[in-house]
Tab-separated table of C-alpha atoms in Angstrom:
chain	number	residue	atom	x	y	z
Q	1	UNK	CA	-17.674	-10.017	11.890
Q	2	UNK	CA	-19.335	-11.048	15.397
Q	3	UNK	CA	-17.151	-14.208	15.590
Q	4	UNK	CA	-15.631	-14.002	19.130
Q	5	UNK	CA	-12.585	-16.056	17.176
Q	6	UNK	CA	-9.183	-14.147	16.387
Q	7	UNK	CA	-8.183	-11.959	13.571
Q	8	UNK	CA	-8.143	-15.136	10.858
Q	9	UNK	CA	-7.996	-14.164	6.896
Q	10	UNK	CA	-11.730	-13.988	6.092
Q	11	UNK	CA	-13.287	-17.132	5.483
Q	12	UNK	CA	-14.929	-17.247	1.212
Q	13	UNK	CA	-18.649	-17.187	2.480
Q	14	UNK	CA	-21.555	-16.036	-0.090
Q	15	UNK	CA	-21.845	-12.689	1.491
Q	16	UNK	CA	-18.388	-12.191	1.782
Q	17	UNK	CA	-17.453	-12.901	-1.763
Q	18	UNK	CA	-19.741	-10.701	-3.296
Q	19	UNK	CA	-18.393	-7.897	-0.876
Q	20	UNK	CA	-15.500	-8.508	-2.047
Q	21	UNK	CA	-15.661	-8.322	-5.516
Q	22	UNK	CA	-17.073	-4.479	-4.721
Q	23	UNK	CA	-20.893	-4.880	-5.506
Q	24	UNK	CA	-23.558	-4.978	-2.706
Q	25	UNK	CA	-24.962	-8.250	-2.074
Q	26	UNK	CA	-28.627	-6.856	-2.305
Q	27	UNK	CA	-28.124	-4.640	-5.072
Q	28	UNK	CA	-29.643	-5.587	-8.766
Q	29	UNK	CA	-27.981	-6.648	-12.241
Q	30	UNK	CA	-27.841	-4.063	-14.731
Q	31	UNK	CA	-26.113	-3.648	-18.221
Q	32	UNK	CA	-23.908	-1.579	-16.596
Q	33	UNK	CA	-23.041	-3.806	-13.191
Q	34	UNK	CA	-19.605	-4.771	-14.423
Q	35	UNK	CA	-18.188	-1.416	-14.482
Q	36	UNK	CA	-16.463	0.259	-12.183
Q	37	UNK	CA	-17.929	3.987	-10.996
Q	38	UNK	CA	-15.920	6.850	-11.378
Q	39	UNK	CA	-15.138	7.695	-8.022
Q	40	UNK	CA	-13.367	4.572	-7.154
Q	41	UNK	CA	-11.048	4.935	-9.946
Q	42	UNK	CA	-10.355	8.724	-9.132
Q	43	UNK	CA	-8.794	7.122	-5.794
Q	44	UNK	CA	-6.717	4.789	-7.278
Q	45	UNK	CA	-5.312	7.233	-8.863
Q	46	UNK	CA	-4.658	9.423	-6.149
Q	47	UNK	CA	-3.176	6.436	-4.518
Q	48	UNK	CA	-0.653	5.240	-6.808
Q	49	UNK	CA	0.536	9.111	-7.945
Q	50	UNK	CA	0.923	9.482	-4.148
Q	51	UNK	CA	2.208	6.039	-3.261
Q	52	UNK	CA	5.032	6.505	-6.321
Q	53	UNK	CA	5.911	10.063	-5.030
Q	54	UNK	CA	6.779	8.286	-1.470
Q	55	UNK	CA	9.516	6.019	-2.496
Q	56	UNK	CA	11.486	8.959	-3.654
Q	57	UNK	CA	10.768	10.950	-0.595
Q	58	UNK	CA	12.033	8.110	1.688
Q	59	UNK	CA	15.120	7.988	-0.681
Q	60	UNK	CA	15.431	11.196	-0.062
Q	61	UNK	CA	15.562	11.588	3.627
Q	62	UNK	CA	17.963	8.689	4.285
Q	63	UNK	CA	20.919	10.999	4.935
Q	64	UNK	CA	19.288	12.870	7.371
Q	65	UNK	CA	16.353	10.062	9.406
Q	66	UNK	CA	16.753	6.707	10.320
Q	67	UNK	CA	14.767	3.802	9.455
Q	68	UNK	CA	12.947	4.004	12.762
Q	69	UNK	CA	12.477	7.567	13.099
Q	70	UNK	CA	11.569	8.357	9.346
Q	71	UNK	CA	8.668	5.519	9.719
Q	72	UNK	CA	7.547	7.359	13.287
Q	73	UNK	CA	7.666	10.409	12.141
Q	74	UNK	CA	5.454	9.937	9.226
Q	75	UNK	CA	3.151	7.876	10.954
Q	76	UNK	CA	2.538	10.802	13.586
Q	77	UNK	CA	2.209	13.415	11.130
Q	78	UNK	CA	-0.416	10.833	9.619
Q	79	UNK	CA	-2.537	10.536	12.761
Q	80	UNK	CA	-2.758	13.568	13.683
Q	81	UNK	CA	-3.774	14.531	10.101
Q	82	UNK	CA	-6.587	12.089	10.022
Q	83	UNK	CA	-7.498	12.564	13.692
Q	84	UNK	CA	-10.507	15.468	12.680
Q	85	UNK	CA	-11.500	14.101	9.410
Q	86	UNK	CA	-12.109	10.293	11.329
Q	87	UNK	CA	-14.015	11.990	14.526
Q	88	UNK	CA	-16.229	14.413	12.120
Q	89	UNK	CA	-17.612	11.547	10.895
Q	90	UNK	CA	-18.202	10.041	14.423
Q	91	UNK	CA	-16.362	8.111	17.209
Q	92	UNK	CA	-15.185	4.335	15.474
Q	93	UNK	CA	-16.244	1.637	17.407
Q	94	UNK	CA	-15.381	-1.527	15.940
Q	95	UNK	CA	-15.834	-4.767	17.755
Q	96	UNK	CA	-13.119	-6.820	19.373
Q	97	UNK	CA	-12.861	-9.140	15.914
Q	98	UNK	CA	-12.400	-5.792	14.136
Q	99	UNK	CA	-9.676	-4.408	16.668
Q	100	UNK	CA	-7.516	-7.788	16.450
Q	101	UNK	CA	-7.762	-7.003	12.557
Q	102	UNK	CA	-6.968	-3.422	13.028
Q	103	UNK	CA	-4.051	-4.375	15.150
Q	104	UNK	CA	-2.778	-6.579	12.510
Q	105	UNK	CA	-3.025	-4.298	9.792
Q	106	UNK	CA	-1.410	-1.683	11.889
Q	107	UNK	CA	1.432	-3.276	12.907
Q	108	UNK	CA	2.117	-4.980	9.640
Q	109	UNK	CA	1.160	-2.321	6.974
Q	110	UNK	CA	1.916	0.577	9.016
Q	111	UNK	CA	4.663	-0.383	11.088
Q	112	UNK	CA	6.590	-3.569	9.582
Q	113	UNK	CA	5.462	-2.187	6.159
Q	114	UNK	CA	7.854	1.312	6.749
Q	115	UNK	CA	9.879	-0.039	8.731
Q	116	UNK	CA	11.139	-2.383	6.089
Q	117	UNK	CA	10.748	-0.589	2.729
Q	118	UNK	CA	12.827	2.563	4.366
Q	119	UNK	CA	15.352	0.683	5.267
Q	120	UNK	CA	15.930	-1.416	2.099
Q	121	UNK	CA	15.856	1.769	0.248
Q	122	UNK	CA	18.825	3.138	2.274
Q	123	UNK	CA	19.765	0.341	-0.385
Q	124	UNK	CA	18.616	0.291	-3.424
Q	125	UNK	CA	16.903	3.451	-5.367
Q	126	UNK	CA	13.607	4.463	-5.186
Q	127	UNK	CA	12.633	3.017	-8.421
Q	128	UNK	CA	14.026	-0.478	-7.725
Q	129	UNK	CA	12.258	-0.401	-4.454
Q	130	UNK	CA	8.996	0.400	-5.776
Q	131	UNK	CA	9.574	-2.856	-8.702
Q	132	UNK	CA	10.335	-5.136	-6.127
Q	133	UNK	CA	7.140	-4.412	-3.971
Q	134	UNK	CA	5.121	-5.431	-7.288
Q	135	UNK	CA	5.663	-8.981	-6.302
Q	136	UNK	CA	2.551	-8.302	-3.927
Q	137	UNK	CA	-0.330	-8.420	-6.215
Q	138	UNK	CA	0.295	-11.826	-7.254
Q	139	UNK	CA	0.263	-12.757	-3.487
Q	140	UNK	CA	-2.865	-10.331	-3.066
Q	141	UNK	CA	-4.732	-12.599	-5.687
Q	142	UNK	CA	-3.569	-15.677	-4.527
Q	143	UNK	CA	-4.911	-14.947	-0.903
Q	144	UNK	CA	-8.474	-13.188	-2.232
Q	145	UNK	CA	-8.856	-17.057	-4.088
Q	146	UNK	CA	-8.316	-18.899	-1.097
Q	147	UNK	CA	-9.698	-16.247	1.389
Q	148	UNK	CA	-12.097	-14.082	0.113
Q	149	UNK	CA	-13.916	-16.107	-2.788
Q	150	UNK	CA	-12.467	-14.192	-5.472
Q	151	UNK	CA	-11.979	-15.858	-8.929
Q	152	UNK	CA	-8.181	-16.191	-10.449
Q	153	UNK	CA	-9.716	-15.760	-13.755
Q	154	UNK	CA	-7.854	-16.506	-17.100
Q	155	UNK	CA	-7.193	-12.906	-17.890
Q	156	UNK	CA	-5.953	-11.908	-14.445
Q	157	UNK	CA	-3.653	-15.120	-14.286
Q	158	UNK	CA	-2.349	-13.463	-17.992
Q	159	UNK	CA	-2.063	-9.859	-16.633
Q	160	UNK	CA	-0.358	-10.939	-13.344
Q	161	UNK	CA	2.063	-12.920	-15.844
Q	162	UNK	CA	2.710	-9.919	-17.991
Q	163	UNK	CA	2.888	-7.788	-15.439
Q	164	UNK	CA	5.262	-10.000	-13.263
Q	165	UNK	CA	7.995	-10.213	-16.318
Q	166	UNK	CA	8.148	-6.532	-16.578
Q	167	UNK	CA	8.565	-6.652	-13.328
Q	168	UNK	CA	11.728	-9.057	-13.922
Q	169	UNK	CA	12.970	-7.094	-16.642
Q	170	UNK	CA	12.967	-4.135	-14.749
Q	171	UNK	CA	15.253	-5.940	-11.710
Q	172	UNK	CA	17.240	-7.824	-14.416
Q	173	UNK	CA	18.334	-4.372	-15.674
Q	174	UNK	CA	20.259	-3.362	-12.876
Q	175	UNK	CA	19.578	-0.482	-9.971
Q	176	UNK	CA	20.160	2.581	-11.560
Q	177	UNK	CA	23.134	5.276	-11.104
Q	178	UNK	CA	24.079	6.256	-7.385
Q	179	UNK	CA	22.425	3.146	-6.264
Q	180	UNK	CA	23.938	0.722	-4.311
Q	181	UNK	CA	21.939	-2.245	-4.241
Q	182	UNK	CA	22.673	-5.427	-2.556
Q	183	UNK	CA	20.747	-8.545	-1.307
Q	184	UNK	CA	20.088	-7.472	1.994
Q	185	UNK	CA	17.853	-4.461	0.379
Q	186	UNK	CA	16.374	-6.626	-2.051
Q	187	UNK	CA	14.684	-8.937	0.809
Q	188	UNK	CA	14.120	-5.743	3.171
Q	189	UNK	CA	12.193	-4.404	-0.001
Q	190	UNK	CA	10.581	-7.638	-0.635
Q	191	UNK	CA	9.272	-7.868	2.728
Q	192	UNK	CA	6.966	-5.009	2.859
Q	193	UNK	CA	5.117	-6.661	-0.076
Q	194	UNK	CA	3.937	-9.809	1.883
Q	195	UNK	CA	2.895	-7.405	4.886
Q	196	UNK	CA	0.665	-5.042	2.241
Q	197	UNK	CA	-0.385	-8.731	0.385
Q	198	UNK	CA	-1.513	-10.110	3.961
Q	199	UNK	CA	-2.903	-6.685	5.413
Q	200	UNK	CA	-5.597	-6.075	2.182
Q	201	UNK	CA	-7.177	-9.297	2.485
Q	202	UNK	CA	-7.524	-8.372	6.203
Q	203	UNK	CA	-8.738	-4.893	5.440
Q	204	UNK	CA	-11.695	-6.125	3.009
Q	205	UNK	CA	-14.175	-6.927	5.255
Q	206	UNK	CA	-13.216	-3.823	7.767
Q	207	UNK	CA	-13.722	-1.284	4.823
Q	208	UNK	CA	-17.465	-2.989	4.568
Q	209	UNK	CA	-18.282	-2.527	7.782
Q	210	UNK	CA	-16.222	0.554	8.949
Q	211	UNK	CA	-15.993	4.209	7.309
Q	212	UNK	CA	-12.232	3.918	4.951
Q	213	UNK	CA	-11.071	6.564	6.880
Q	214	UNK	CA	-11.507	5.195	10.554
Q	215	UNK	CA	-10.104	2.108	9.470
Q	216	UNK	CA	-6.753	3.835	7.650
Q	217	UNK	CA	-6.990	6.276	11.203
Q	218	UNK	CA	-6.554	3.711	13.475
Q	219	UNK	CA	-4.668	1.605	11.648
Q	220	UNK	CA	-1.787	4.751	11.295
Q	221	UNK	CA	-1.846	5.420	15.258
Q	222	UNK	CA	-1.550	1.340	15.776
Q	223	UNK	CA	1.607	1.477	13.551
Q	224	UNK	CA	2.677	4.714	14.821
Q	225	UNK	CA	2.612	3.368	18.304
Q	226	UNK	CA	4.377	0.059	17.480
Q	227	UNK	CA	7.219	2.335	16.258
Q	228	UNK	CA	7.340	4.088	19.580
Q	229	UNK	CA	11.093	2.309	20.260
Q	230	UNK	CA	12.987	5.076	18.238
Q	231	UNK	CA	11.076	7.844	19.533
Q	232	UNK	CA	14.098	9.204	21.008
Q	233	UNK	CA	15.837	8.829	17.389
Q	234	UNK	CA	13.386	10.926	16.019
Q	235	UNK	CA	13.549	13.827	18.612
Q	236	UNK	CA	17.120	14.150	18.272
Q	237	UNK	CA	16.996	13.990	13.907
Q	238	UNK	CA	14.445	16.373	13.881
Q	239	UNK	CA	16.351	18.701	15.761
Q	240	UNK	CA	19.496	18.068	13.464
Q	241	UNK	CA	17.566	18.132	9.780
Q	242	UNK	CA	17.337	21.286	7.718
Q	243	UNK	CA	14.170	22.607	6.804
Q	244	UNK	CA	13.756	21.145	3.555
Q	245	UNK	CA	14.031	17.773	4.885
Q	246	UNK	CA	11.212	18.748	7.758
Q	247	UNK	CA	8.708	19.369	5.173
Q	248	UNK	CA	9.375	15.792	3.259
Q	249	UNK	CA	8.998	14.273	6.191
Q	250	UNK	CA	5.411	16.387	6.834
Q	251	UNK	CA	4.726	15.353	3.318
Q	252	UNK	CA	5.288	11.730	3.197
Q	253	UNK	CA	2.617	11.972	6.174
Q	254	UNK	CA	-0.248	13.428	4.942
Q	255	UNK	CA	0.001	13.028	1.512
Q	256	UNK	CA	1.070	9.228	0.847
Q	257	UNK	CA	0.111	7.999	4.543
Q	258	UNK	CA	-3.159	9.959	5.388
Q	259	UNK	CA	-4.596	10.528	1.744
Q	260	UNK	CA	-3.148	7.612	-0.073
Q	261	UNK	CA	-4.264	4.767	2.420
Q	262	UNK	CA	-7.596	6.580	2.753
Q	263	UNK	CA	-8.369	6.402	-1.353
Q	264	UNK	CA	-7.012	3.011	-1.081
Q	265	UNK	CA	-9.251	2.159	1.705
Q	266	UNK	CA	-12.119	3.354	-0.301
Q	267	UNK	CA	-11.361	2.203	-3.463
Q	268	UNK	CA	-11.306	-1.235	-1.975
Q	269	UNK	CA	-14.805	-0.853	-0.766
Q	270	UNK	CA	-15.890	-0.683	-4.152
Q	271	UNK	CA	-13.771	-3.032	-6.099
Q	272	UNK	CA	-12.764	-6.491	-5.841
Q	273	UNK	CA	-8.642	-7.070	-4.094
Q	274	UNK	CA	-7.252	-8.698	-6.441
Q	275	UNK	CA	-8.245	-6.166	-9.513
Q	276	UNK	CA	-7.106	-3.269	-7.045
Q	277	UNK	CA	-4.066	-4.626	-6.247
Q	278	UNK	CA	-2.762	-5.126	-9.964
Q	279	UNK	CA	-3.545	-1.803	-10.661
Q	280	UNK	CA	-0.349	-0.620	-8.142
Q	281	UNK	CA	1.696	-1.772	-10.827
Q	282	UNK	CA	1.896	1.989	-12.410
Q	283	UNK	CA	3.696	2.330	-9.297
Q	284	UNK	CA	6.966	1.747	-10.781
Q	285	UNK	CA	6.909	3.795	-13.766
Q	286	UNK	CA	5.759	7.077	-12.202
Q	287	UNK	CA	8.662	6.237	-9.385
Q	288	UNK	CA	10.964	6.262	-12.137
Q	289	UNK	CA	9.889	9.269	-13.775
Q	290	UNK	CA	10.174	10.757	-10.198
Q	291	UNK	CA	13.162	9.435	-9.423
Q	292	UNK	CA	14.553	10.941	-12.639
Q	293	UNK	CA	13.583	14.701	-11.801
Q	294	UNK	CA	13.712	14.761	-8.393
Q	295	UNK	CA	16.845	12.266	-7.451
Q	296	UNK	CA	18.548	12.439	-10.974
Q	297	UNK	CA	18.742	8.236	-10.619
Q	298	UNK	CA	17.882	7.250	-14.411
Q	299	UNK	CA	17.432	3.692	-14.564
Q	300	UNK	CA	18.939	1.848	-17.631
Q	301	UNK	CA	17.114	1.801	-21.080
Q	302	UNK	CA	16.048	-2.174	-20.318
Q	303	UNK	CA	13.944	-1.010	-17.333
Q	304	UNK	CA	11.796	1.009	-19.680
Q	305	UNK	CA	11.026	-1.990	-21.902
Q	306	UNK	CA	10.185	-3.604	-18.296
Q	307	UNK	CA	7.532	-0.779	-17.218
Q	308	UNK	CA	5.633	-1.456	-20.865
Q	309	UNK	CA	5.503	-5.072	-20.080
Q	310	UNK	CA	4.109	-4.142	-16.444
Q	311	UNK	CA	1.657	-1.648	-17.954
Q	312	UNK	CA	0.487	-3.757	-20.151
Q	313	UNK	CA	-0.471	-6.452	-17.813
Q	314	UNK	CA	-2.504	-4.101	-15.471
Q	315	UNK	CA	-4.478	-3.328	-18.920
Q	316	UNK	CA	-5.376	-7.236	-19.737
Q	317	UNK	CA	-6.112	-7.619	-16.188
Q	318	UNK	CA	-8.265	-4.632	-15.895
Q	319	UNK	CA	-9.916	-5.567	-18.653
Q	320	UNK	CA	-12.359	-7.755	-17.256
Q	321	UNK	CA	-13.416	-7.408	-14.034
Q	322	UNK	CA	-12.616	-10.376	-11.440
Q	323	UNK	CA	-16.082	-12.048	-9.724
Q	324	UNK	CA	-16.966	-13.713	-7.275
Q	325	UNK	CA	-17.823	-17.691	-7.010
């Protein structure tokens, strides 16, 4: 990380690929090395419940925010909710490599990332948006191979398979009641997903050097600020939403944006990108369960058939943990 050179995708060196398969380059073997501890896997799961319960919060508020001023607001509310938790734990300083990647990530995963996905699901329903953001492990593995020396083993080339087709069954199946779907939201969905595939291979080395939650901190005011442009959107919708929709919009900050990224940011400390990113396919399924209480947009029967097949590629790829070269 002392390279004077810009933000690049990490390049696979020794140390780097054994940080990023989660284990610390000086630590010993063990019976037990292979496994994952429980911490980690606590916040995944924090993550994803979170993550799922955003897409139908963003559906939610599309009557009453804009694109722009939805993704601002949350982003704020983020921030500032992170702001103590980051300085009790001391003043970040990362060096200027580790700013250009902070940059990056912000504006992509925080800012292009919301941008995007809340406007395509002005679009399509929460649960179709959430499918068609799956497309992004597959990406995420491809770049850890070629980026951060991770191994595309034969089991996670088989999950990412299974997972994939439920993934296909799921779009093949149709959007849902009340939705109305269209290209334009599909690629406005599908965009987000290269932004999150691109900004975790960038994050990787930043969570081994810098505390998860100064990276996820900055990151969230970087993307806040490159959202600034519909500031003046946001003032004005605030002012015109009901209370209900004021507290979604304090939820989706601290809840999926300050906590989610956070466990996220930790969780890929500790395990390898590629094996993290697979696991977002329970995404989908709790989104539709969601959906289905909270929006009353059921998704046809095929869809469910879909979510098994996705489910049970995350278990075949989970099932043996991804190492390094």
């Amino acid at each position: 990380m002392t390279s004077s050179s810009g933000p690049d995708l990490p390049s696979a060196t020794p140390a780097r690929a054994a940080t990023a398969t989660g284990r610390d380059p000086g630590a010993g073997g063990g019976a037990g090395a292979g496994a994952t501890p429980p911490l980690p896997l606590l916040a995944v799961g924090t993550t994803l419940v979170l993550w799922a319960s955003a897409f139908v919060g963003i559906r939610h508020l599309a009557d009453d925010f804009s694109p722009g001023a939805l993704s601002l607001g949350r982003l704020v509310v983020g921030a500032l909710a992170l702001a103590p938790v980051a300085l009790l734990q001391g003043v970040p300083r990362p060096d200027p490599r580790q700013w250009r990647s902070l940059v990056l990530i912000g504006v992509l995963w925080f800012g292009l990332y919301n941008l995007s996905l809340t406007a395509g699901e002005r679009r399509v329903d929460a649960g179709t948006a959430s499918m068609l953001i799956q497309v992004s492990p597959i990406l995420i593995a491809v770049l850890a191979a070629l980026f951060l020396g991770e191994r595309f083993g034969a089991r996670l080339a088989a999950g990412l398979a299974l997972a994939f087709a439920g993934v296909v069954v799921i779009g093949a199946a149709g959007h849902g009641e009340g939705a109305e779907g269209d290209l334009l939201g599909v690629v406005l969905c599908l965009v987000p997903a290269l932004a999150y595939a691109v900004s975790v291979i960038i994050q990787k080395p930043l969570v081994a050097a810098l505390p998860a939650v100064h990276v996820t901190w900055l990151a969230c005011t970087i993307g806040a600020v490159t959202c600034l442009p519909w500031a003046g959107q946001l003032v004005r919708q605030v002012g015109e939403a009901p209370t209900s929709s004021l507290l979604w919009l304090a939820y989706l900050g601290v809840f999926p944006t300050a906590i989610a990224f956070t466990t996220y940011a930790y969780a890929l400390r500790h395990m390898s990108a590629s094996a993290l990113g697979v696991t977002t396919y329970l995404v989908p399924p709790i989104t539709i369960v969601l959906g289905v209480l909270l929006l009353d947009e059921a998704p046809p029967p095929a869809a469910y058939l879909g979510g098994a097949l996705a489910l049970l590629g995350v278990a075949v790829a989970r099932g043996r943990r991804t190492r390094g070269r």
